[in-house]
Short mmCIF file of C-alpha atoms in Angstrom, two decimals:
data_model
loop_
_atom_site.label_atom_id
_atom_site.label_comp_id
_atom_site.label_asym_id
_atom_site.label_seq_id
_atom_site.Cartn_x
_atom_site.Cartn_y
_atom_site.Cartn_z
CA UNK A 1 -17.42 11.90 28.78
CA UNK A 2 -19.92 8.72 30.18
CA UNK A 3 -18.19 6.75 32.97
CA UNK A 4 -18.22 3.51 30.66
CA UNK A 5 -16.75 5.63 27.94
CA UNK A 6 -13.29 4.77 26.48
CA UNK A 7 -10.83 7.95 24.83
CA UNK A 8 -7.76 7.45 22.66
CA UNK A 9 -5.90 10.70 23.27
CA UNK A 10 -3.35 10.30 20.06
CA UNK A 11 -0.81 13.15 20.40
CA UNK A 12 1.30 14.75 17.31
CA UNK A 13 0.21 11.95 14.78
CA UNK A 14 1.55 12.90 11.64
CA UNK A 15 -1.14 13.77 8.79
CA UNK A 16 -2.20 10.71 6.20
CA UNK A 17 -0.94 8.14 9.07
CA UNK A 18 -3.57 5.40 8.51
CA UNK A 19 -5.15 4.70 12.44
CA UNK A 20 -7.80 2.03 12.68
CA UNK A 21 -9.61 1.26 15.85
CA UNK A 22 -11.27 -2.59 15.75
CA UNK A 23 -13.33 -2.39 12.19
CA UNK A 24 -12.72 1.15 11.35
CA UNK A 25 -9.98 3.12 9.58
CA UNK A 26 -9.17 6.96 9.65
CA UNK A 27 -6.90 8.84 7.47
CA UNK A 28 -5.18 11.57 9.95
CA UNK A 29 -6.05 15.14 9.02
CA UNK A 30 -4.55 18.32 10.81
CA UNK A 31 -6.86 18.49 13.66
CA UNK A 32 -7.33 14.63 14.80
CA UNK A 33 -6.14 13.62 18.00
CA UNK A 34 -7.77 10.56 18.89
CA UNK A 35 -11.01 8.65 19.05
CA UNK A 36 -13.60 9.11 21.80
CA UNK A 37 -17.07 7.52 22.52
CA UNK A 38 -15.29 4.04 22.30
CA UNK A 39 -17.63 1.57 24.02
CA UNK A 40 -16.54 -0.50 27.33
CA UNK A 41 -14.36 -3.80 26.52
CA UNK A 42 -11.79 -4.69 24.10
CA UNK A 43 -10.47 -2.64 21.32
CA UNK A 44 -7.89 -3.25 18.68
CA UNK A 45 -5.63 -0.43 17.87
CA UNK A 46 -3.55 -0.38 14.66
CA UNK A 47 -1.61 2.14 12.67
CA UNK A 48 0.72 2.92 9.63
CA UNK A 49 2.93 5.75 8.88
CA UNK A 50 3.05 7.51 6.00
CA UNK A 51 6.76 7.67 5.52
CA UNK A 52 6.91 3.44 6.22
CA UNK A 53 4.10 1.29 4.88
CA UNK A 54 5.86 -1.67 6.20
CA UNK A 55 6.23 -0.46 9.57
CA UNK A 56 2.81 -1.55 10.78
CA UNK A 57 1.89 -1.71 14.53
CA UNK A 58 -0.84 -3.36 16.85
CA UNK A 59 -1.46 -3.19 20.08
CA UNK A 60 -4.88 -4.48 22.32
CA UNK A 61 -6.37 -2.26 24.10
CA UNK A 62 -8.89 -2.38 26.86
CA UNK A 63 -10.79 -1.62 30.01
CA UNK A 64 -9.45 2.00 30.65
CA UNK A 65 -11.17 5.41 30.59
CA UNK A 66 -8.44 7.22 29.05
CA UNK A 67 -5.49 6.04 26.89
CA UNK A 68 -2.90 8.44 25.85
CA UNK A 69 0.22 7.92 23.24
CA UNK A 70 2.12 10.46 21.57
CA UNK A 71 3.90 10.09 18.32
CA UNK A 72 7.93 9.53 18.32
CA UNK A 73 8.73 11.22 14.79
CA UNK A 74 12.01 9.25 14.64
CA UNK A 75 11.11 5.97 15.70
CA UNK A 76 7.60 6.30 13.86
CA UNK A 77 5.39 5.11 16.17
CA UNK A 78 2.91 5.58 19.21
CA UNK A 79 4.80 5.83 22.70
CA UNK A 80 3.52 5.74 26.52
CA UNK A 81 4.31 8.95 28.64
CA UNK A 82 5.46 9.42 31.78
CA UNK A 83 2.63 8.41 34.38
CA UNK A 84 2.90 12.39 35.36
CA UNK A 85 2.15 13.58 31.90
CA UNK A 86 -0.48 10.61 31.06
CA UNK A 87 -2.35 12.13 34.49
CA UNK A 88 -2.25 15.69 33.26
CA UNK A 89 -3.80 14.66 29.62
CA UNK A 90 -6.48 12.56 31.09
CA UNK A 91 -7.75 15.18 33.66
CA UNK A 92 -7.80 17.30 30.31
CA UNK A 93 -9.64 14.89 28.26
CA UNK A 94 -11.98 14.50 31.49
CA UNK A 95 -12.87 18.48 31.56
CA UNK A 96 -13.45 18.04 27.10
CA UNK A 97 -10.76 20.41 26.62
CA UNK A 98 -9.58 18.04 22.99
CA UNK A 99 -13.19 17.24 22.50
CA UNK A 100 -13.57 19.11 19.46
CA UNK A 101 -10.83 17.36 17.92
CA UNK A 102 -11.67 13.89 18.87
CA UNK A 103 -13.38 11.83 16.33
CA UNK A 104 -16.81 9.75 17.60
CA UNK A 105 -16.35 5.92 17.25
CA UNK A 106 -19.39 5.05 14.62
CA UNK A 107 -21.18 2.66 17.18
CA UNK A 108 -23.27 1.76 13.69
CA UNK A 109 -20.11 -0.89 13.29
CA UNK A 110 -19.85 -2.05 17.01
CA UNK A 111 -21.73 -4.79 16.41
CA UNK A 112 -19.45 -6.38 13.72
CA UNK A 113 -16.75 -5.73 16.21
CA UNK A 114 -18.59 -7.32 19.52
CA UNK A 115 -19.35 -9.95 17.60
CA UNK A 116 -15.26 -10.60 16.76
CA UNK A 117 -13.97 -10.17 19.82
CA UNK A 118 -16.87 -11.66 22.08
CA UNK A 119 -14.30 -14.04 23.63
CA UNK A 120 -11.83 -11.55 24.69
CA UNK A 121 -11.76 -10.81 28.29
CA UNK A 122 -9.01 -8.95 30.10
CA UNK A 123 -7.33 -12.24 31.12
CA UNK A 124 -7.24 -13.60 27.54
CA UNK A 125 -5.96 -10.44 26.61
CA UNK A 126 -3.01 -10.33 29.64
CA UNK A 127 -2.23 -14.05 28.25
CA UNK A 128 -1.81 -12.97 25.02
CA UNK A 129 -0.44 -9.84 24.81
CA UNK A 130 3.73 -9.59 24.36
CA UNK A 131 5.96 -7.71 26.82
CA UNK A 132 5.41 -4.05 26.43
CA UNK A 133 1.82 -4.69 24.53
CA UNK A 134 2.95 -4.32 21.51
CA UNK A 135 2.93 -6.64 18.46
CA UNK A 136 5.06 -5.05 15.53
CA UNK A 137 5.49 -6.46 11.90
CA UNK A 138 8.69 -4.43 11.91
CA UNK A 139 10.31 -5.63 14.87
CA UNK A 140 9.74 -9.07 14.05
CA UNK A 141 11.44 -8.40 10.88
CA UNK A 142 14.41 -6.87 11.95
#
C-alpha cells in the first residue's frame, strides 16, 4: 500500500450487491472485500443491495488511507465500525492481509473522474455532506 493510496475495505457485503466507486461499477463476488489503489482525492461510493433495488446509498469519501465499513444485514447498508475495530482492520490492510481479496481501482478511467471532481475539496465536501456522511434515498422517502 503506497502512502498516497486509498483502500476501501468492505466486510460481509453480500454477493450480487452492485457497488460503484466514481465511474466504476462492480458486482460483488464471493471473495470481494473492497477496492485498493484508489488515487488520492475525493471519491464517490454508491451501492445497491441485491434484495432491495430501491435502497441505494451514497457516500462521499476522501483523504483517508483506509476506510473500513461492514455490511449490516438487517438494515442492508454499510455501517461504521467501532474505533477499536477500525484500527485493527486498518493495521491488517497495511500488512496486506486482505490484498488478494481487494479489487484494483481502474486507473484508466480515473481521468474522467478527476475532471468531474476537480472542484471538490475537503472543505466543499464537509460543507455539502449531510450529518453522518450518508445520502440515502430510502431514508429520504420514508
